[in-house]
Amino acid sequence: MSTATYTVTGMTCDHCVSSVKEEVSEVAGVTSVEVDLAGGLLTVGSDGPVDAAEVAAAVKEAGYELTGQA
């Protein structure tokens, strides 16, 4: 299992967290999604490497911006 942590901007509430979790969990290969609202961190667990561009697209679909990998 591997994990990757990203920085997300624009999240301000629990609804934001839910939206990001929902979209990122639909990315192929993702097995877990954790979001730290206070720190703006998104941690993605997977069985293998997950394309960061797909994670970024999912975050954008939720209405937020992935600004980098932490």
C-alpha positions as semicolon CSV with decimal commas, in nm:
position;residue;x (nm);y (nm);z (nm)
1;M;0,000;0,000;0,000
2;S;0,121;0,350;-0,076
3;T;0,011;0,693;0,036
4;A;0,052;1,039;-0,109
5;T;-0,024;1,369;0,059
6;Y;-0,130;1,681;-0,130
7;T;-0,212;2,041;-0,040
8;V;-0,560;2,163;-0,133
9;T;-0,676;2,525;-0,125
10;G;-1,026;2,665;-0,098
11;M;-1,175;2,426;0,158
12;T;-1,356;2,608;0,439
13;C;-1,605;2,364;0,594
14;D;-1,706;2,001;0,645
15;H;-1,910;2,009;0,323
16;C;-1,587;2,094;0,138
17;V;-1,419;1,794;0,299
18;S;-1,707;1,565;0,199
19;S;-1,699;1,687;-0,162
20;V;-1,324;1,629;-0,194
21;K;-1,347;1,284;-0,032
22;E;-1,632;1,181;-0,261
23;E;-1,460;1,286;-0,584
24;V;-1,112;1,155;-0,497
25;S;-1,248;0,820;-0,378
26;E;-1,376;0,761;-0,734
27;V;-1,024;0,776;-0,882
28;A;-0,914;0,430;-0,999
29;G;-0,686;0,257;-0,748
30;V;-0,770;0,481;-0,451
31;T;-0,847;0,278;-0,137
32;S;-0,869;0,555;0,126
33;V;-0,906;0,932;0,143
34;E;-0,835;1,150;0,447
35;V;-0,877;1,528;0,452
36;D;-0,737;1,763;0,717
37;L;-0,948;2,079;0,684
38;A;-0,733;2,289;0,919
39;G;-0,409;2,204;0,741
40;G;-0,555;2,182;0,391
41;L;-0,404;1,837;0,348
42;L;-0,539;1,549;0,142
43;T;-0,393;1,203;0,204
44;V;-0,468;0,939;-0,057
45;G;-0,410;0,570;0,008
46;S;-0,385;0,321;-0,277
47;D;-0,271;-0,029;-0,365
48;G;-0,022;0,116;-0,614
49;P;0,080;0,445;-0,770
50;V;-0,207;0,681;-0,851
51;D;-0,167;0,948;-1,119
52;A;-0,144;1,287;-0,946
53;A;-0,315;1,445;-1,248
54;E;-0,622;1,229;-1,184
55;V;-0,626;1,331;-0,818
56;A;-0,593;1,697;-0,921
57;A;-0,881;1,658;-1,168
58;A;-1,100;1,503;-0,897
59;V;-1,021;1,787;-0,655
60;K;-1,102;2,039;-0,928
61;E;-1,430;1,860;-0,999
62;A;-1,516;1,907;-0,630
63;G;-1,452;2,281;-0,672
64;Y;-1,108;2,319;-0,515
65;E;-0,746;2,337;-0,625
66;L;-0,463;2,095;-0,565
67;T;-0,159;2,318;-0,516
68;G;0,113;2,060;-0,469
69;Q;0,232;1,744;-0,309
70;A;0,326;1,768;0,057
